[in-house]
Amino acid sequence: MPANSTPPATKKKGRRARLVVIVLVLALVAGVGYGAYWGVSTVRASLPQTTGTITMPGLDGRVEVKRDSYGVPQIYANTDRDLFRAQGYVQAQDRFWEMDVRRHMTSGRLSEMFGKGQVETDEFLRTLGWRQVAQEEYDSKLSDETKKNLQSYADGVNDYLEGRDGKDISVEYAALKFTNDYKPAKWTPVDSVAWLKAMAWDLRSNMQDEIDRSLLTSRMDEKQIEDLYPSYPYDRNKPIVSEGAVDPLAEEYDPKAEPGDVSANGTGTGTGTGTGTGTGTGTGIDTGTGTGAGGGAVTDGLESQLDSLSATLDEIPALLGPSGSGIGSNSWVVSGQYTTTGSPLLANDPHLAPQLPSVWYQMGLHCRSSTKDCQYDVAGYTFAGMPGVIIGHNKDIAWGMTNLGADVTDLYLEKVNGDTYQYGNEQKKFTTRQETIKIAGAKSQTITVRSTEHGPVVSDRDAELRRVGDKAPVNNAAPDRGEGYAVSLQWTALEPGKSMDAVFQLNKAKNFAEFRRAAQSFEVPSQNLIYADAKGNIGYQAPGRIPIRAKGDGSVPAPGWDPSYRWEDYIPFDELPYEENPKRGYIVTANQAVIDKDDYPYALTEDWGYGARSERINDLIKSKIKDGGKISTDDMRTMQTDNRSEIATQLMPYLLKIDVADPAIREAQKLLEGWDYTQEPDSAAAAYFNAVWRNVLKLAFGNKLPKEMRVEGECLSVRPADSTGPADDLAELVRECGRRSEDSAQPDGGDRWFEITRKILKDEDNEWWQSPKTRTEKATDTRDELLLRALTDARWELTAKLGKDVSTWSWGRLHQLNLENQTLGTEGPGIVKTLLNRGPWNLGGGEAAVNATGWNAASGYDVMWVPSMRMVVNVGDWDKSRWINLTGASGHAYSPNYTDQTEKWAKGELIDWSFSSRAVEESTGDTLTLAP
């Protein structure tokens, strides 16, 4: 599921994740003590009313909003119209600034709020056209009921805005007023629909891998690139679905069918890396229609342009966070035959970037009576800015989500000739539209957006990208490159769909059949949906609009001029994998492969997560239920906080065998003796092991990657890509500095890197263990030499960070969570940061652990993504369910509910989740009545 982090460190670190950067004028903090007085008084003035009665003309009847001590609202109404109107009002009370910034981002209008610094971002977002697609969905795709609910929600938001100045809504507006005379506009239904486009962008799967595989050809041959993208280990890490197959006669997926070998449908053999047959050396991108890639390695021109595209992607604000091989989510469901309750238990914890406030907003939506005019009784996690519940349960069923990871994006090289582009034997005219960008404090700018058969031309938004492909490695069958190729993007989310319908259908579903019908509308983004119901059934459904490619596998940019690389169709929903009450009695989804590719006729992706988390969860479940054991609600919680490092289980035996002569290094190595691989916050062994792992990655892989993939600001002396000199000739070296943002640099240390390392561990002379000498270090030729160097480098790295005494080391001191407000909290006067930001917290867990407090090994140890919420649903006995949010319900910094759940979250605790009217009444602290 659903991955905005702004981890504390260098200037670049938060660029991709933060929504905006605002430098407040000095007037904000001018005068002795005035800044503090201004901040406290203003923030407190904007806290919402949570008791008494508020008149809202237009309501059908009285609505009650009951908040517990954590500020979590439960809304009671007599009509759907009132229910969603109240939801809009209440979410605006707590989170409108967040909602407003998000809608400006999704519509490419950040410059209206924050000035010319956001113009380039707006240009790219306008080129993608999220808002335009959302409008088309609302106009032509969504059901009448969905439109009514969206309008009711918008009416509620606008009820809240009516008569309020910015300072009455949030302190951020009061601060913004010093630099921009901005006033929030009314909310519209399309503002809510566009949110799904941002969600899809953050979960778009392998676009970065597509770029990276191309960049790697500048320094690596075909075999080396294959080493860095190993095949999924189906034999060791089981896919989600292990029973069933597509019935070729019925053209439906049958969960009871026997899996067997199948022929891939539409996977093709086109794009990919392969030995070139034309001029040049090394490998290239097969972008032609002939027998190979004629250009050899990626040339300086294409390398530069792909790097530029990667940098552009880094600049786009991510509402959910960075993407990478270690990021994902966990969900699993266990049948009642294996639980202490006798009913299913369902757990979910999406791994997203830490942000303040949390991306999630807990809420209950309850009809006092079930009628044709009032159909909902549902609770769970919502997105502020969207009606309905995204993850949660109603009185009949529960559901959870993780990101399926299907490959739904392709980059195409386009041969441009004036106002046309080549497609087959034709010269087609671009589709164009004009976009005017309003800029606070400056004149508006107008851009022209061009689109091809495949999608928008993303290279138009960058001076370097306009020269993409000027030296692209293509064979002689490709068209004359002229002044170069443009780059367009084909992406499922740029076609209007019905995902908003799915939200309301899920909220009302009463059984597995209705759950699957709802899933059919959940087209973008593709999610793994797990299910349980009060009658004891469990299930899984893979939904989504997933393309069938006529040729190619989507792993590298494709030749846009060749129609054989088109998307032929989408996988029919009836043929997507699902399970109902599988024999094993449980279902685990943690971004691993959905189904063995030999058992399924369609290509879903080449870039799954590698299954480290899913297999650990499977093992935990199996160990608990063996010999008749049962799983309790607390067992599910304990599994969610499992800190075991899977790469440690592989690497540790080799590290402990290294003969270490230096007493200081040996002192650190001894920390690992007897360590049980758990990454607790107070563990010195976990701190040292993770430092060793980081240095192993750096020496074996990171220092060999092209600069476009290494972290910005880290410089190395390397041989030129075209060098033929001896490996140990230091005179041949040139200085190259990394160019990638810290949250997307490689090697990130995710479970893809686990698999890469696992495959070479027994081969002590593998070429990856070779590390060149530097002016201070000897070269390494074998595994043990490199491991010794990593043990040494890690010792001195942690000495600098944590001190000389290893007994004082702890993983939590290295691995810290800081929560930063995603706008004013990222940069600006210190008093504003102090007012809005919170932390640090010392955390356990780690990369690709079940307790996935992720960090990027290329850049450091700071927490970059987290279990953004955790829930354990006690199906049927709903009031015994438990949940937690990363922060709190409120987006107001001086609210007691700003970060009141964070401490419990950090400790792995859950809080009570009331659902029945009786339980809600018992937990209610404040009651607000909305009256017509």
PDB file of C-alpha atoms in Angstrom, residues 1 196 199 390 399 401 498-503 505-506 516-527 529 542-545 573:
ATOM      1  CA  MET A   1       0.000   0.000   0.000  1.00  0.00           C
ATOM      2  CA  LEU A 196      -5.971   8.966  -5.906  1.00  0.00           C
ATOM      3  CA  MET A 199      -1.447   7.886  -4.360  1.00  0.00           C
ATOM      4  CA  ILE A 390      -9.643   3.266   2.878  1.00  0.00           C
ATOM      5  CA  TRP A 399     -10.015  -5.643   4.706  1.00  0.00           C
ATOM      6  CA  MET A 401      -4.080  -3.462   1.600  1.00  0.00           C
ATOM      7  CA  LYS A 498     -13.489   4.109 -11.277  1.00  0.00           C
ATOM      8  CA  SER A 499     -11.259   3.652  -8.221  1.00  0.00           C
ATOM      9  CA  MET A 500     -13.321   6.138  -6.213  1.00  0.00           C
ATOM     10  CA  ASP A 501     -16.358   3.914  -6.719  1.00  0.00           C
ATOM     11  CA  ALA A 502     -14.391   1.055  -5.169  1.00  0.00           C
ATOM     12  CA  VAL A 503     -13.925   2.927  -1.882  1.00  0.00           C
ATOM     13  CA  GLN A 505     -18.322  -0.352  -2.506  1.00  0.00           C
ATOM     14  CA  LEU A 506     -15.731  -1.746  -0.102  1.00  0.00           C
ATOM     15  CA  ARG A 516     -14.573  -8.857  -5.194  1.00  0.00           C
ATOM     16  CA  ARG A 517     -17.065  -6.682  -7.090  1.00  0.00           C
ATOM     17  CA  ALA A 518     -15.686  -3.661  -5.254  1.00  0.00           C
ATOM     18  CA  ALA A 519     -12.148  -4.754  -6.074  1.00  0.00           C
ATOM     19  CA  GLN A 520     -13.018  -4.827  -9.754  1.00  0.00           C
ATOM     20  CA  SER A 521     -13.390  -1.041  -9.642  1.00  0.00           C
ATOM     21  CA  PHE A 522     -10.100  -0.590  -7.773  1.00  0.00           C
ATOM     22  CA  GLU A 523      -8.166  -0.029 -10.993  1.00  0.00           C
ATOM     23  CA  VAL A 524      -5.366   2.302  -9.909  1.00  0.00           C
ATOM     24  CA  PRO A 525      -3.181   1.829  -7.954  1.00  0.00           C
ATOM     25  CA  SER A 526      -3.019  -1.983  -7.981  1.00  0.00           C
ATOM     26  CA  GLN A 527      -3.256  -3.249  -4.408  1.00  0.00           C
ATOM     27  CA  LEU A 529      -6.550  -6.793  -0.979  1.00  0.00           C
ATOM     28  CA  ALA A 542      -5.366  -8.962  -6.834  1.00  0.00           C
ATOM     29  CA  PRO A 543      -7.136  -6.066  -8.563  1.00  0.00           C
ATOM     30  CA  GLY A 544      -5.920  -3.330 -10.854  1.00  0.00           C
ATOM     31  CA  ARG A 545      -5.524  -2.185 -14.423  1.00  0.00           C
ATOM     32  CA  PHE A 573     -10.325  -8.863 -13.910  1.00  0.00           C
TER      33      PHE A 573
END
